[in-house]
Each structure stands twice: as C-alpha cells, then as structure tokens.
Amino acid sequence: MGTTAEARDPRSFLDPEVWEREITLMLRDHVMVRDMAERIMGQAVAYLITAMEHPNTDMGVGKVVDIGVHTLILDTKTYFAFCEKYNGGKYKHHEPNLVRRRDGTVFRTASVLRDNGFAVDEELWSMDSADCSPCDQKAPDSH
C-alpha cells in the first residue's frame, strides 16, 4: 500500500489574521458566500506561490481565481510582505494583457499547481477554461 503525499495548504502561506482579512475583503467587494471566497483565495495563493517558485513557467488564471489574485495584490502592504517572504525579497509584478488568452493556459496552470503539490479545485479552474488568462508572464518578474 503506497503513501499519498499531503497537499500543500494555501492557508499556511498567510497568517490566520491575514487570511481572514483577505476573505473579508472578498466578501466586501464581491457577491459570494464565505465558502466560495475561501476556495478562490486558496487557489489564488496556490497560483501565486507556484508562479514565484517557477518564474519561467507560463501560467495564468481565469476570471474566478483572478478575483482572489487581485484581492491579495490590491492589499498592497500584505502583498508586498507576501512577496518579500516567498519571492526571495523581490516584488512579483502583475502585468495584465489587454485581451484574454484563449490558448488553454488555465487548464495547463491547474496541472502546474497540482504538480507543485497543491490540491486543485477543478470546478473553479474549469469554469474559465474557454476564456483564459489575462496575465502576461513575459514581462520581467511578473505573473
């Protein structure tokens, strides 16, 4: 009988009070229930950590997970500290494309997260599979 490795927990990358702050911001700014906000934030953190750990991998999120990414990025002091801690002290920029890519990036990104040890919320990633990422990882040190 083989041993299954435990998935990395996105919550472990934010202090509990910071996690609560980000969820509260999502609930304030978006029409959603707490469970959905927590699912989205978990996938957003998994995405950002993976983007920082694999800077040369082409990745991007769909509209739903992007809500969490933007919530964290727009909380600038929190995001700056997050980058300091998990990106070797360097700020990870966000440089969106003007149009969404329709090249399968969202599905590929879900696989990259899974390969990086995170559980993937298949429902959230498949919701946007046809309307792919607006992120441009080609800009220096951006996701």
mmCIF file of C-alpha atoms in Angstrom:
data_model
loop_
_atom_site.group_PDB
_atom_site.id
_atom_site.type_symbol
_atom_site.label_atom_id
_atom_site.label_comp_id
_atom_site.label_asym_id
_atom_site.label_seq_id
_atom_site.Cartn_x
_atom_site.Cartn_y
_atom_site.Cartn_z
ATOM 1 C CA MET A 1 0.000 0.000 0.000
ATOM 2 C CA GLY A 2 1.518 3.319 -1.125
ATOM 3 C CA THR A 3 1.613 6.524 0.818
ATOM 4 C CA THR A 4 -0.162 9.560 -0.562
ATOM 5 C CA ALA A 5 1.596 12.849 -0.006
ATOM 6 C CA GLU A 6 -0.484 15.501 1.694
ATOM 7 C CA ALA A 7 -1.252 18.511 -0.494
ATOM 8 C CA ARG A 8 0.320 21.843 0.398
ATOM 9 C CA ASP A 9 -2.123 24.040 2.295
ATOM 10 C CA PRO A 10 -2.518 27.533 0.788
ATOM 11 C CA ARG A 11 -3.647 28.833 4.201
ATOM 12 C CA SER A 12 -0.211 28.056 5.600
ATOM 13 C CA PHE A 13 1.279 30.838 3.468
ATOM 14 C CA LEU A 14 -0.782 33.556 5.196
ATOM 15 C CA ASP A 15 -1.040 34.238 8.909
ATOM 16 C CA PRO A 16 -4.577 33.461 10.152
ATOM 17 C CA GLU A 17 -5.415 37.145 10.635
ATOM 18 C CA VAL A 18 -4.185 37.940 7.107
ATOM 19 C CA TRP A 19 -6.220 35.062 5.661
ATOM 20 C CA GLU A 20 -9.287 36.425 7.476
ATOM 21 C CA ARG A 21 -8.593 39.940 6.187
ATOM 22 C CA GLU A 22 -8.376 38.747 2.571
ATOM 23 C CA ILE A 23 -11.582 36.739 2.892
ATOM 24 C CA THR A 24 -13.332 39.741 4.440
ATOM 25 C CA LEU A 25 -12.159 41.943 1.550
ATOM 26 C CA MET A 26 -13.507 39.437 -0.954
ATOM 27 C CA LEU A 27 -16.843 39.283 0.847
ATOM 28 C CA ARG A 28 -16.966 43.081 0.945
ATOM 29 C CA ASP A 29 -16.214 43.579 -2.746
ATOM 30 C CA HIS A 30 -17.808 40.580 -4.437
ATOM 31 C CA VAL A 31 -21.136 38.825 -4.256
ATOM 32 C CA MET A 32 -20.206 35.464 -2.802
ATOM 33 C CA VAL A 33 -20.502 33.315 0.237
ATOM 34 C CA ARG A 34 -17.621 32.632 2.605
ATOM 35 C CA ASP A 35 -17.035 29.085 1.353
ATOM 36 C CA MET A 36 -16.581 30.350 -2.207
ATOM 37 C CA ALA A 37 -14.312 33.192 -1.061
ATOM 38 C CA GLU A 38 -12.116 30.701 0.801
ATOM 39 C CA ARG A 39 -11.969 28.345 -2.188
ATOM 40 C CA ILE A 40 -10.978 31.192 -4.501
ATOM 41 C CA MET A 41 -8.365 32.605 -2.102
ATOM 42 C CA GLY A 42 -6.849 29.163 -1.619
ATOM 43 C CA GLN A 43 -6.422 28.718 -5.364
ATOM 44 C CA ALA A 44 -5.106 32.280 -5.733
ATOM 45 C CA VAL A 45 -2.438 31.697 -3.088
ATOM 46 C CA ALA A 46 -1.504 28.347 -4.667
ATOM 47 C CA TYR A 47 -1.190 30.104 -8.030
ATOM 48 C CA LEU A 48 0.940 32.976 -6.710
ATOM 49 C CA ILE A 49 3.253 30.673 -4.752
ATOM 50 C CA THR A 50 3.668 28.431 -7.789
ATOM 51 C CA ALA A 51 4.339 31.440 -10.042
ATOM 52 C CA MET A 52 7.020 32.603 -7.596
ATOM 53 C CA GLU A 53 8.581 29.163 -7.299
ATOM 54 C CA HIS A 54 8.513 28.579 -11.082
ATOM 55 C CA PRO A 55 9.068 32.026 -12.635
ATOM 56 C CA ASN A 56 9.831 30.669 -16.109
ATOM 57 C CA THR A 57 6.650 28.601 -16.378
ATOM 58 C CA ASP A 58 3.874 30.115 -18.475
ATOM 59 C CA MET A 59 0.839 30.324 -16.188
ATOM 60 C CA GLY A 60 -2.371 32.254 -15.799
ATOM 61 C CA VAL A 61 -5.768 32.191 -14.132
ATOM 62 C CA GLY A 62 -9.333 32.544 -15.305
ATOM 63 C CA LYS A 63 -11.792 35.179 -14.158
ATOM 64 C CA VAL A 64 -12.891 33.393 -10.987
ATOM 65 C CA VAL A 65 -9.481 32.665 -9.437
ATOM 66 C CA ASP A 66 -8.319 36.092 -10.614
ATOM 67 C CA ILE A 67 -10.741 37.625 -8.079
ATOM 68 C CA GLY A 68 -8.565 36.186 -5.304
ATOM 69 C CA VAL A 69 -5.311 37.131 -7.020
ATOM 70 C CA HIS A 70 -6.452 40.734 -7.368
ATOM 71 C CA THR A 71 -7.765 40.865 -3.806
ATOM 72 C CA LEU A 72 -4.349 39.925 -2.469
ATOM 73 C CA ILE A 73 -2.393 42.124 -4.902
ATOM 74 C CA LEU A 74 -4.542 45.190 -4.209
ATOM 75 C CA ASP A 75 -3.942 44.823 -0.469
ATOM 76 C CA THR A 76 -0.509 46.231 -1.204
ATOM 77 C CA LYS A 77 1.170 46.021 2.213
ATOM 78 C CA THR A 78 0.051 42.418 2.567
ATOM 79 C CA TYR A 79 1.121 41.531 -0.970
ATOM 80 C CA PHE A 80 4.482 43.256 -0.570
ATOM 81 C CA ALA A 81 5.157 41.236 2.612
ATOM 82 C CA PHE A 82 3.997 38.068 0.807
ATOM 83 C CA CYS A 83 6.496 38.751 -1.999
ATOM 84 C CA GLU A 84 9.260 39.534 0.482
ATOM 85 C CA LYS A 85 8.703 36.224 2.222
ATOM 86 C CA TYR A 86 8.030 33.899 -0.711
ATOM 87 C CA ASN A 87 9.740 35.530 -3.690
ATOM 88 C CA GLY A 88 13.235 35.945 -2.335
ATOM 89 C CA GLY A 89 12.639 39.522 -1.236
ATOM 90 C CA LYS A 90 11.606 40.621 -4.740
ATOM 91 C CA TYR A 91 8.264 42.119 -5.683
ATOM 92 C CA LYS A 92 6.319 39.959 -8.150
ATOM 93 C CA HIS A 93 4.581 42.353 -10.517
ATOM 94 C CA HIS A 94 1.170 41.903 -12.107
ATOM 95 C CA GLU A 95 1.015 42.971 -15.731
ATOM 96 C CA PRO A 96 -2.296 42.044 -17.373
ATOM 97 C CA ASN A 97 -2.789 41.662 -21.101
ATOM 98 C CA LEU A 98 -5.462 43.823 -22.712
ATOM 99 C CA VAL A 99 -7.285 40.750 -24.015
ATOM 100 C CA ARG A 100 -7.707 37.283 -22.563
ATOM 101 C CA ARG A 101 -5.607 34.484 -23.965
ATOM 102 C CA ARG A 102 -7.589 31.617 -25.411
ATOM 103 C CA ASP A 103 -4.831 29.051 -25.592
ATOM 104 C CA GLY A 104 -5.518 26.557 -22.784
ATOM 105 C CA THR A 105 -3.426 28.416 -20.218
ATOM 106 C CA VAL A 106 -5.971 27.930 -17.429
ATOM 107 C CA PHE A 107 -6.036 24.127 -17.785
ATOM 108 C CA ARG A 108 -2.244 23.970 -18.024
ATOM 109 C CA THR A 109 -1.895 26.164 -14.942
ATOM 110 C CA ALA A 110 -4.146 23.867 -12.908
ATOM 111 C CA SER A 111 -1.818 20.996 -13.837
ATOM 112 C CA VAL A 112 1.242 23.031 -12.828
ATOM 113 C CA LEU A 113 -0.328 23.760 -9.422
ATOM 114 C CA ARG A 114 -1.082 20.076 -8.964
ATOM 115 C CA ASP A 115 2.496 19.164 -9.930
ATOM 116 C CA ASN A 116 3.693 21.743 -7.377
ATOM 117 C CA GLY A 117 1.877 19.896 -4.593
ATOM 118 C CA PHE A 118 -1.353 21.878 -4.304
ATOM 119 C CA ALA A 119 -4.853 20.430 -4.447
ATOM 120 C CA VAL A 120 -6.678 21.885 -7.443
ATOM 121 C CA ASP A 121 -10.301 22.979 -7.154
ATOM 122 C CA GLU A 122 -11.330 21.554 -10.526
ATOM 123 C CA GLU A 123 -14.658 23.384 -10.568
ATOM 124 C CA LEU A 124 -13.035 26.812 -10.206
ATOM 125 C CA TRP A 125 -10.418 26.144 -12.886
ATOM 126 C CA SER A 126 -12.822 24.567 -15.384
ATOM 127 C CA MET A 127 -15.288 27.476 -15.125
ATOM 128 C CA ASP A 128 -12.932 29.662 -17.159
ATOM 129 C CA SER A 129 -11.234 27.131 -19.373
ATOM 130 C CA ALA A 130 -12.547 28.696 -22.596
ATOM 131 C CA ASP A 131 -11.925 32.293 -21.538
ATOM 132 C CA CYS A 132 -8.330 32.063 -20.463
ATOM 133 C CA SER A 133 -5.943 34.193 -18.546
ATOM 134 C CA PRO A 134 -5.385 37.914 -18.986
ATOM 135 C CA CYS A 135 -1.987 37.658 -17.298
ATOM 136 C CA ASP A 136 1.250 38.298 -19.135
ATOM 137 C CA GLN A 137 4.117 36.407 -17.610
ATOM 138 C CA LYS A 138 6.508 37.586 -20.334
ATOM 139 C CA ALA A 139 7.028 40.932 -18.629
ATOM 140 C CA PRO A 140 10.058 40.828 -16.312
ATOM 141 C CA ASP A 141 9.260 39.344 -12.900
ATOM 142 C CA SER A 142 5.514 39.371 -13.416
ATOM 143 C CA HIS A 143 2.795 36.748 -13.383
#
